[in-house]
mmCIF file with all atom_site columns, N, CA and C in Angstrom:
data_model
loop_
_atom_site.group_PDB
_atom_site.id
_atom_site.type_symbol
_atom_site.label_atom_id
_atom_site.label_alt_id
_atom_site.label_comp_id
_atom_site.label_asym_id
_atom_site.label_entity_id
_atom_site.label_seq_id
_atom_site.pdbx_PDB_ins_code
_atom_site.Cartn_x
_atom_site.Cartn_y
_atom_site.Cartn_z
_atom_site.occupancy
_atom_site.B_iso_or_equiv
_atom_site.pdbx_formal_charge
_atom_site.auth_seq_id
_atom_site.auth_comp_id
_atom_site.auth_asym_id
_atom_site.auth_atom_id
_atom_site.pdbx_PDB_model_num
ATOM 1   N N  . MET E 1 1  ? 66.079 18.852 -10.207 1.00 49.00 ? 40 MET E N  1
ATOM 2   C CA . MET E 1 1  ? 64.965 19.238 -9.349  1.00 49.00 ? 40 MET E CA 1
ATOM 3   C C  . MET E 1 1  ? 64.709 18.187 -8.274  1.00 49.00 ? 40 MET E C  1
ATOM 4   N N  . GLN E 1 2  ? 65.748 17.753 -7.659  1.00 55.00 ? 41 GLN E N  1
ATOM 5   C CA . GLN E 1 2  ? 65.650 16.731 -6.633  1.00 55.00 ? 41 GLN E CA 1
ATOM 6   C C  . GLN E 1 2  ? 64.927 17.251 -5.388  1.00 55.00 ? 41 GLN E C  1
ATOM 7   N N  . TRP E 1 3  ? 64.977 18.542 -5.170  1.00 62.00 ? 42 TRP E N  1
ATOM 8   C CA . TRP E 1 3  ? 64.340 19.110 -3.981  1.00 62.00 ? 42 TRP E CA 1
ATOM 9   C C  . TRP E 1 3  ? 62.819 19.056 -4.052  1.00 62.00 ? 42 TRP E C  1
ATOM 10  N N  . LEU E 1 4  ? 62.241 18.768 -5.180  1.00 63.00 ? 43 LEU E N  1
ATOM 11  C CA . LEU E 1 4  ? 60.785 18.663 -5.303  1.00 63.00 ? 43 LEU E CA 1
ATOM 12  C C  . LEU E 1 4  ? 60.261 17.298 -4.877  1.00 63.00 ? 43 LEU E C  1
ATOM 13  N N  . LEU E 1 5  ? 61.130 16.276 -4.884  1.00 63.00 ? 44 LEU E N  1
ATOM 14  C CA . LEU E 1 5  ? 60.700 14.937 -4.517  1.00 63.00 ? 44 LEU E CA 1
ATOM 15  C C  . LEU E 1 5  ? 60.591 14.828 -3.005  1.00 63.00 ? 44 LEU E C  1
ATOM 16  N N  . PRO E 1 6  ? 59.526 14.202 -2.515  1.00 68.00 ? 45 PRO E N  1
ATOM 17  C CA . PRO E 1 6  ? 59.405 14.036 -1.065  1.00 68.00 ? 45 PRO E CA 1
ATOM 18  C C  . PRO E 1 6  ? 60.451 13.041 -0.561  1.00 68.00 ? 45 PRO E C  1
ATOM 19  N N  . GLU E 1 7  ? 60.963 13.320 0.611   1.00 69.00 ? 46 GLU E N  1
ATOM 20  C CA . GLU E 1 7  ? 61.977 12.456 1.196   1.00 69.00 ? 46 GLU E CA 1
ATOM 21  C C  . GLU E 1 7  ? 61.296 11.372 2.034   1.00 69.00 ? 46 GLU E C  1
ATOM 22  N N  . LEU E 1 8  ? 61.759 10.145 1.910   1.00 77.00 ? 47 LEU E N  1
ATOM 23  C CA . LEU E 1 8  ? 61.211 9.048  2.706   1.00 77.00 ? 47 LEU E CA 1
ATOM 24  C C  . LEU E 1 8  ? 61.584 9.267  4.166   1.00 77.00 ? 47 LEU E C  1
ATOM 25  N N  . PRO E 1 9  ? 60.667 8.931  5.102   1.00 76.00 ? 48 PRO E N  1
ATOM 26  C CA . PRO E 1 9  ? 60.950 9.186  6.524   1.00 76.00 ? 48 PRO E CA 1
ATOM 27  C C  . PRO E 1 9  ? 62.234 8.515  7.012   1.00 76.00 ? 48 PRO E C  1
ATOM 28  N N  . TRP E 1 10 ? 62.464 7.275  6.623   1.00 80.00 ? 49 TRP E N  1
ATOM 29  C CA . TRP E 1 10 ? 63.673 6.589  7.102   1.00 80.00 ? 49 TRP E CA 1
ATOM 30  C C  . TRP E 1 10 ? 64.929 7.210  6.505   1.00 80.00 ? 49 TRP E C  1
ATOM 31  N N  . ALA E 1 11 ? 64.834 7.715  5.281   1.00 84.00 ? 50 ALA E N  1
ATOM 32  C CA . ALA E 1 11 ? 65.985 8.362  4.659   1.00 84.00 ? 50 ALA E CA 1
ATOM 33  C C  . ALA E 1 11 ? 66.322 9.652  5.397   1.00 84.00 ? 50 ALA E C  1
ATOM 34  N N  . ARG E 1 12 ? 65.316 10.379 5.789   1.00 84.00 ? 51 ARG E N  1
ATOM 35  C CA . ARG E 1 12 ? 65.537 11.619 6.537   1.00 84.00 ? 51 ARG E CA 1
ATOM 36  C C  . ARG E 1 12 ? 66.171 11.313 7.890   1.00 84.00 ? 51 ARG E C  1
ATOM 37  N N  . GLN E 1 13 ? 65.676 10.252 8.552   1.00 81.00 ? 52 GLN E N  1
ATOM 38  C CA . GLN E 1 13 ? 66.239 9.861  9.842   1.00 81.00 ? 52 GLN E CA 1
ATOM 39  C C  . GLN E 1 13 ? 67.718 9.501  9.699   1.00 81.00 ? 52 GLN E C  1
ATOM 40  N N  . GLN E 1 14 ? 68.050 8.739  8.677   1.00 83.00 ? 53 GLN E N  1
ATOM 41  C CA . GLN E 1 14 ? 69.438 8.349  8.454   1.00 83.00 ? 53 GLN E CA 1
ATOM 42  C C  . GLN E 1 14 ? 70.310 9.574  8.183   1.00 83.00 ? 53 GLN E C  1
ATOM 43  N N  . ARG E 1 15 ? 69.792 10.509 7.396   1.00 84.00 ? 54 ARG E N  1
ATOM 44  C CA . ARG E 1 15 ? 70.545 11.716 7.082   1.00 84.00 ? 54 ARG E CA 1
ATOM 45  C C  . ARG E 1 15 ? 70.790 12.544 8.339   1.00 84.00 ? 54 ARG E C  1
ATOM 46  N N  . LEU E 1 16 ? 69.761 12.685 9.182   1.00 82.00 ? 55 LEU E N  1
ATOM 47  C CA . LEU E 1 16 ? 69.912 13.462 10.413  1.00 82.00 ? 55 LEU E CA 1
ATOM 48  C C  . LEU E 1 16 ? 70.845 12.772 11.399  1.00 82.00 ? 55 LEU E C  1
ATOM 49  N N  . LYS E 1 17 ? 70.750 11.440 11.514  1.00 79.00 ? 56 LYS E N  1
ATOM 50  C CA . LYS E 1 17 ? 71.638 10.695 12.406  1.00 79.00 ? 56 LYS E CA 1
ATOM 51  C C  . LYS E 1 17 ? 73.091 10.852 11.991  1.00 79.00 ? 56 LYS E C  1
ATOM 52  N N  . ALA E 1 18 ? 73.334 10.894 10.693  1.00 83.00 ? 57 ALA E N  1
ATOM 53  C CA . ALA E 1 18 ? 74.698 11.047 10.197  1.00 83.00 ? 57 ALA E CA 1
ATOM 54  C C  . ALA E 1 18 ? 75.262 12.433 10.552  1.00 83.00 ? 57 ALA E C  1
ATOM 55  N N  . LYS E 1 19 ? 74.415 13.432 10.609  1.00 86.00 ? 58 LYS E N  1
ATOM 56  C CA . LYS E 1 19 ? 74.864 14.793 10.932  1.00 86.00 ? 58 LYS E CA 1
ATOM 57  C C  . LYS E 1 19 ? 75.095 14.980 12.426  1.00 86.00 ? 58 LYS E C  1
ATOM 58  N N  . LEU E 1 20 ? 74.356 14.271 13.247  1.00 83.00 ? 59 LEU E N  1
ATOM 59  C CA . LEU E 1 20 ? 74.438 14.439 14.692  1.00 83.00 ? 59 LEU E CA 1
ATOM 60  C C  . LEU E 1 20 ? 75.506 13.531 15.285  1.00 83.00 ? 59 LEU E C  1
ATOM 61  N N  . ASN E 1 21 ? 76.080 13.967 16.351  1.00 79.00 ? 60 ASN E N  1
ATOM 62  C CA . ASN E 1 21 ? 76.995 13.117 17.103  1.00 79.00 ? 60 ASN E CA 1
ATOM 63  C C  . ASN E 1 21 ? 76.138 12.325 18.082  1.00 79.00 ? 60 ASN E C  1
ATOM 64  N N  . GLN E 1 22 ? 75.556 11.285 17.592  1.00 71.00 ? 61 GLN E N  1
ATOM 65  C CA . GLN E 1 22 ? 74.562 10.532 18.350  1.00 71.00 ? 61 GLN E CA 1
ATOM 66  C C  . GLN E 1 22 ? 75.199 9.327  19.029  1.00 71.00 ? 61 GLN E C  1
ATOM 67  N N  . PRO E 1 23 ? 74.741 8.980  20.241  1.00 79.00 ? 62 PRO E N  1
ATOM 68  C CA . PRO E 1 23 ? 75.284 7.802  20.916  1.00 79.00 ? 62 PRO E CA 1
ATOM 69  C C  . PRO E 1 23 ? 74.919 6.532  20.148  1.00 79.00 ? 62 PRO E C  1
ATOM 70  N N  . GLY E 1 24 ? 75.666 5.476  20.401  1.00 82.00 ? 63 GLY E N  1
ATOM 71  C CA . GLY E 1 24 ? 75.429 4.202  19.740  1.00 82.00 ? 63 GLY E CA 1
ATOM 72  C C  . GLY E 1 24 ? 74.132 3.550  20.200  1.00 82.00 ? 63 GLY E C  1
ATOM 73  N N  . GLU E 1 25 ? 73.751 2.516  19.493  1.00 85.00 ? 64 GLU E N  1
ATOM 74  C CA . GLU E 1 25 ? 72.505 1.808  19.805  1.00 85.00 ? 64 GLU E CA 1
ATOM 75  C C  . GLU E 1 25 ? 72.532 1.201  21.208  1.00 85.00 ? 64 GLU E C  1
ATOM 76  N N  . SER E 1 26 ? 73.690 0.702  21.651  1.00 90.00 ? 65 SER E N  1
ATOM 77  C CA . SER E 1 26 ? 73.772 0.097  22.983  1.00 90.00 ? 65 SER E CA 1
ATOM 78  C C  . SER E 1 26 ? 73.529 1.150  24.071  1.00 90.00 ? 65 SER E C  1
ATOM 79  N N  . MET E 1 27 ? 74.029 2.361  23.862  1.00 89.00 ? 66 MET E N  1
ATOM 80  C CA . MET E 1 27 ? 73.806 3.440  24.835  1.00 89.00 ? 66 MET E CA 1
ATOM 81  C C  . MET E 1 27 ? 72.334 3.840  24.855  1.00 89.00 ? 66 MET E C  1
ATOM 82  N N  . ILE E 1 28 ? 71.707 3.889  23.700  1.00 88.00 ? 67 ILE E N  1
ATOM 83  C CA . ILE E 1 28 ? 70.287 4.217  23.622  1.00 88.00 ? 67 ILE E CA 1
ATOM 84  C C  . ILE E 1 28 ? 69.470 3.143  24.337  1.00 88.00 ? 67 ILE E C  1
ATOM 85  N N  . GLU E 1 29 ? 69.811 1.878  24.115  1.00 93.00 ? 68 GLU E N  1
ATOM 86  C CA . GLU E 1 29 ? 69.106 0.762  24.763  1.00 93.00 ? 68 GLU E CA 1
ATOM 87  C C  . GLU E 1 29 ? 69.274 0.831  26.280  1.00 93.00 ? 68 GLU E C  1
ATOM 88  N N  . GLN E 1 30 ? 70.480 1.138  26.737  1.00 96.00 ? 69 GLN E N  1
ATOM 89  C CA . GLN E 1 30 ? 70.738 1.252  28.176  1.00 96.00 ? 69 GLN E CA 1
ATOM 90  C C  . GLN E 1 30 ? 69.917 2.386  28.783  1.00 96.00 ? 69 GLN E C  1
ATOM 91  N N  . HIS E 1 31 ? 69.868 3.524  28.129  1.00 94.00 ? 70 HIS E N  1
ATOM 92  C CA . HIS E 1 31 ? 69.085 4.652  28.635  1.00 94.00 ? 70 HIS E CA 1
ATOM 93  C C  . HIS E 1 31 ? 67.596 4.344  28.617  1.00 94.00 ? 70 HIS E C  1
ATOM 94  N N  . PHE E 1 32 ? 67.140 3.624  27.586  1.00 96.00 ? 71 PHE E N  1
ATOM 95  C CA . PHE E 1 32 ? 65.728 3.252  27.504  1.00 96.00 ? 71 PHE E CA 1
ATOM 96  C C  . PHE E 1 32 ? 65.348 2.318  28.651  1.00 96.00 ? 71 PHE E C  1
ATOM 97  N N  . LYS E 1 33 ? 66.214 1.352  28.968  1.00 97.00 ? 72 LYS E N  1
ATOM 98  C CA . LYS E 1 33 ? 65.941 0.439  30.089  1.00 97.00 ? 72 LYS E CA 1
ATOM 99  C C  . LYS E 1 33 ? 65.890 1.199  31.413  1.00 97.00 ? 72 LYS E C  1
ATOM 100 N N  . LEU E 1 34 ? 66.788 2.162  31.572  1.00 97.00 ? 73 LEU E N  1
ATOM 101 C CA . LEU E 1 34 ? 66.794 2.977  32.791  1.00 97.00 ? 73 LEU E CA 1
ATOM 102 C C  . LEU E 1 34 ? 65.527 3.818  32.883  1.00 97.00 ? 73 LEU E C  1
ATOM 103 N N  . LEU E 1 35 ? 65.092 4.373  31.768  1.00 97.00 ? 74 LEU E N  1
ATOM 104 C CA . LEU E 1 35 ? 63.852 5.150  31.731  1.00 97.00 ? 74 LEU E CA 1
ATOM 105 C C  . LEU E 1 35 ? 62.653 4.280  32.107  1.00 97.00 ? 74 LEU E C  1
ATOM 106 N N  . LYS E 1 36 ? 62.591 3.057  31.573  1.00 98.00 ? 75 LYS E N  1
ATOM 107 C CA . LYS E 1 36 ? 61.495 2.137  31.901  1.00 98.00 ? 75 LYS E CA 1
ATOM 108 C C  . LYS E 1 36 ? 61.509 1.779  33.384  1.00 98.00 ? 75 LYS E C  1
ATOM 109 N N  . LEU E 1 37 ? 62.692 1.544  33.952  1.00 97.00 ? 76 LEU E N  1
ATOM 110 C CA . LEU E 1 37 ? 62.805 1.233  35.380  1.00 97.00 ? 76 LEU E CA 1
ATOM 111 C C  . LEU E 1 37 ? 62.269 2.390  36.225  1.00 97.00 ? 76 LEU E C  1
ATOM 112 N N  . CYS E 1 38 ? 62.692 3.605  35.896  1.00 98.00 ? 77 CYS E N  1
ATOM 113 C CA . CYS E 1 38 ? 62.223 4.779  36.645  1.00 98.00 ? 77 CYS E CA 1
ATOM 114 C C  . CYS E 1 38 ? 60.717 4.964  36.502  1.00 98.00 ? 77 CYS E C  1
ATOM 115 N N  . ASP E 1 39 ? 60.186 4.711  35.320  1.00 97.00 ? 78 ASP E N  1
ATOM 116 C CA . ASP E 1 39 ? 58.754 4.841  35.086  1.00 97.00 ? 78 ASP E CA 1
ATOM 117 C C  . ASP E 1 39 ? 57.975 3.823  35.918  1.00 97.00 ? 78 ASP E C  1
ATOM 118 N N  . GLU E 1 40 ? 58.438 2.575  35.928  1.00 95.00 ? 79 GLU E N  1
ATOM 119 C CA . GLU E 1 40 ? 57.747 1.535  36.699  1.00 95.00 ? 79 GLU E CA 1
ATOM 120 C C  . GLU E 1 40 ? 57.859 1.788  38.195  1.00 95.00 ? 79 GLU E C  1
ATOM 121 N N  . LEU E 1 41 ? 59.011 2.267  38.642  1.00 95.00 ? 80 LEU E N  1
ATOM 122 C CA . LEU E 1 41 ? 59.182 2.592  40.060  1.00 95.00 ? 80 LEU E CA 1
ATOM 123 C C  . LEU E 1 41 ? 58.253 3.730  40.465  1.00 95.00 ? 80 LEU E C  1
ATOM 124 N N  . SER E 1 42 ? 58.135 4.735  39.604  1.00 96.00 ? 81 SER E N  1
ATOM 125 C CA . SER E 1 42 ? 57.241 5.854  39.870  1.00 96.00 ? 81 SER E CA 1
ATOM 126 C C  . SER E 1 42 ? 55.784 5.385  39.964  1.00 96.00 ? 81 SER E C  1
ATOM 127 N N  . LEU E 1 43 ? 55.374 4.526  39.040  1.00 95.00 ? 82 LEU E N  1
ATOM 128 C CA . LEU E 1 43 ? 54.013 3.991  39.074  1.00 95.00 ? 82 LEU E CA 1
ATOM 129 C C  . LEU E 1 43 ? 53.780 3.185  40.347  1.00 95.00 ? 82 LEU E C  1
ATOM 130 N N  . TYR E 1 44 ? 54.749 2.377  40.728  1.00 93.00 ? 83 TYR E N  1
ATOM 131 C CA . TYR E 1 44 ? 54.610 1.569  41.939  1.00 93.00 ? 83 TYR E CA 1
ATOM 132 C C  . TYR E 1 44 ? 54.417 2.460  43.163  1.00 93.00 ? 83 TYR E C  1
ATOM 133 N N  . VAL E 1 45 ? 55.230 3.510  43.243  1.00 93.00 ? 84 VAL E N  1
ATOM 134 C CA . VAL E 1 45 ? 55.143 4.414  44.399  1.00 93.00 ? 84 VAL E CA 1
ATOM 135 C C  . VAL E 1 45 ? 53.810 5.165  44.400  1.00 93.00 ? 84 VAL E C  1
ATOM 136 N N  . CYS E 1 46 ? 53.338 5.589  43.229  1.00 94.00 ? 85 CYS E N  1
ATOM 137 C CA . CYS E 1 46 ? 52.106 6.371  43.147  1.00 94.00 ? 85 CYS E CA 1
ATOM 138 C C  . CYS E 1 46 ? 50.842 5.534  43.332  1.00 94.00 ? 85 CYS E C  1
ATOM 139 N N  . LEU E 1 47 ? 50.889 4.278  42.931  1.00 94.00 ? 86 LEU E N  1
ATOM 140 C CA . LEU E 1 47 ? 49.679 3.447  42.967  1.00 94.00 ? 86 LEU E CA 1
ATOM 141 C C  . LEU E 1 47 ? 49.511 2.670  44.267  1.00 94.00 ? 86 LEU E C  1
ATOM 142 N N  . ASN E 1 48 ? 50.518 2.658  45.122  1.00 94.00 ? 87 ASN E N  1
ATOM 143 C CA . ASN E 1 48 ? 50.430 1.915  46.378  1.00 94.00 ? 87 ASN E CA 1
ATOM 144 C C  . ASN E 1 48 ? 50.588 2.859  47.560  1.00 94.00 ? 87 ASN E C  1
ATOM 145 N N  . GLU E 1 49 ? 49.710 2.696  48.528  1.00 93.00 ? 88 GLU E N  1
ATOM 146 C CA . GLU E 1 49 ? 49.789 3.490  49.750  1.00 93.00 ? 88 GLU E CA 1
ATOM 147 C C  . GLU E 1 49 ? 51.000 3.040  50.563  1.00 93.00 ? 88 GLU E C  1
ATOM 148 N N  . PRO E 1 50 ? 51.630 3.954  51.297  1.00 94.00 ? 89 PRO E N  1
ATOM 149 C CA . PRO E 1 50 ? 52.750 3.553  52.152  1.00 94.00 ? 89 PRO E CA 1
ATOM 150 C C  . PRO E 1 50 ? 52.311 2.517  53.179  1.00 94.00 ? 89 PRO E C  1
ATOM 151 N N  . GLY E 1 51 ? 53.108 1.482  53.357  1.00 94.00 ? 90 GLY E N  1
ATOM 152 C CA . GLY E 1 51 ? 52.828 0.453  54.348  1.00 94.00 ? 90 GLY E CA 1
ATOM 153 C C  . GLY E 1 51 ? 51.835 -0.603 53.920  1.00 94.00 ? 90 GLY E C  1
ATOM 154 N N  . VAL E 1 52 ? 51.392 -0.573 52.680  1.00 93.00 ? 91 VAL E N  1
ATOM 155 C CA . VAL E 1 52 ? 50.425 -1.557 52.216  1.00 93.00 ? 91 VAL E CA 1
ATOM 156 C C  . VAL E 1 52 ? 51.083 -2.938 52.196  1.00 93.00 ? 91 VAL E C  1
ATOM 157 N N  . SER E 1 53 ? 50.287 -3.956 52.539  1.00 94.00 ? 92 SER E N  1
ATOM 158 C CA . SER E 1 53 ? 50.833 -5.314 52.534  1.00 94.00 ? 92 SER E CA 1
ATOM 159 C C  . SER E 1 53 ? 51.005 -5.798 51.100  1.00 94.00 ? 92 SER E C  1
ATOM 160 N N  . LYS E 1 54 ? 51.831 -6.828 50.938  1.00 92.00 ? 93 LYS E N  1
ATOM 161 C CA . LYS E 1 54 ? 52.111 -7.369 49.609  1.00 92.00 ? 93 LYS E CA 1
ATOM 162 C C  . LYS E 1 54 ? 50.822 -7.865 48.946  1.00 92.00 ? 93 LYS E C  1
ATOM 163 N N  . ASP E 1 55 ? 49.895 -8.379 49.726  1.00 93.00 ? 94 ASP E N  1
ATOM 164 C CA . ASP E 1 55 ? 48.621 -8.885 49.190  1.00 93.00 ? 94 ASP E CA 1
ATOM 165 C C  . ASP E 1 55 ? 47.725 -7.764 48.669  1.00 93.00 ? 94 ASP E C  1
ATOM 166 N N  . GLU E 1 56 ? 47.883 -6.557 49.208  1.00 93.00 ? 95 GLU E N  1
ATOM 167 C CA . GLU E 1 56 ? 47.021 -5.450 48.847  1.00 93.00 ? 95 GLU E CA 1
ATOM 168 C C  . GLU E 1 56 ? 47.666 -4.477 47.842  1.00 93.00 ? 95 GLU E C  1
ATOM 169 N N  . GLU E 1 57 ? 48.841 -4.838 47.317  1.00 93.00 ? 96 GLU E N  1
ATOM 170 C CA . GLU E 1 57 ? 49.485 -3.972 46.321  1.00 93.00 ? 96 GLU E CA 1
ATOM 171 C C  . GLU E 1 57 ? 48.665 -3.915 45.052  1.00 93.00 ? 96 GLU E C  1
ATOM 172 N N  . HIS E 1 58 ? 48.824 -2.832 44.332  1.00 88.00 ? 97 HIS E N  1
ATOM 173 C CA . HIS E 1 58 ? 48.133 -2.678 43.048  1.00 88.00 ? 97 HIS E CA 1
ATOM 174 C C  . HIS E 1 58 ? 48.602 -3.787 42.102  1.00 88.00 ? 97 HIS E C  1
ATOM 175 N N  . PRO E 1 59 ? 47.677 -4.475 41.445  1.00 86.00 ? 98 PRO E N  1
ATOM 176 C CA . PRO E 1 59 ? 48.071 -5.567 40.536  1.00 86.00 ? 98 PRO E CA 1
ATOM 177 C C  . PRO E 1 59 ? 48.747 -5.029 39.278  1.00 86.00 ? 98 PRO E C  1
ATOM 178 N N  . TRP E 1 60 ? 49.750 -5.696 38.816  1.00 75.00 ? 99 TRP E N  1
ATOM 179 C CA . TRP E 1 60 ? 50.458 -5.317 37.598  1.00 75.00 ? 99 TRP E CA 1
ATOM 180 C C  . TRP E 1 60 ? 49.946 -6.182 36.534  1.00 75.00 ? 99 TRP E C  1
#
C-alpha cells in the first residue's frame, strides 16, 4: 500500500525530472540570468522617461 503514503515534495521533483528531458543546471542558470537581464532592462525603460539625465534616473 505504498500509494497511500504521501510523497515528499523533493522526491516528487526528482521523479519528474528523471522522466523529463530537462536541460542541465548550467543551461537553467544561463536562462535565468538572461531572464533577470530582460526584467531589469524592462524596468529601467518603464521607470525612466526618454532623455532623462543620469542624475534624474530612477534610483535602484
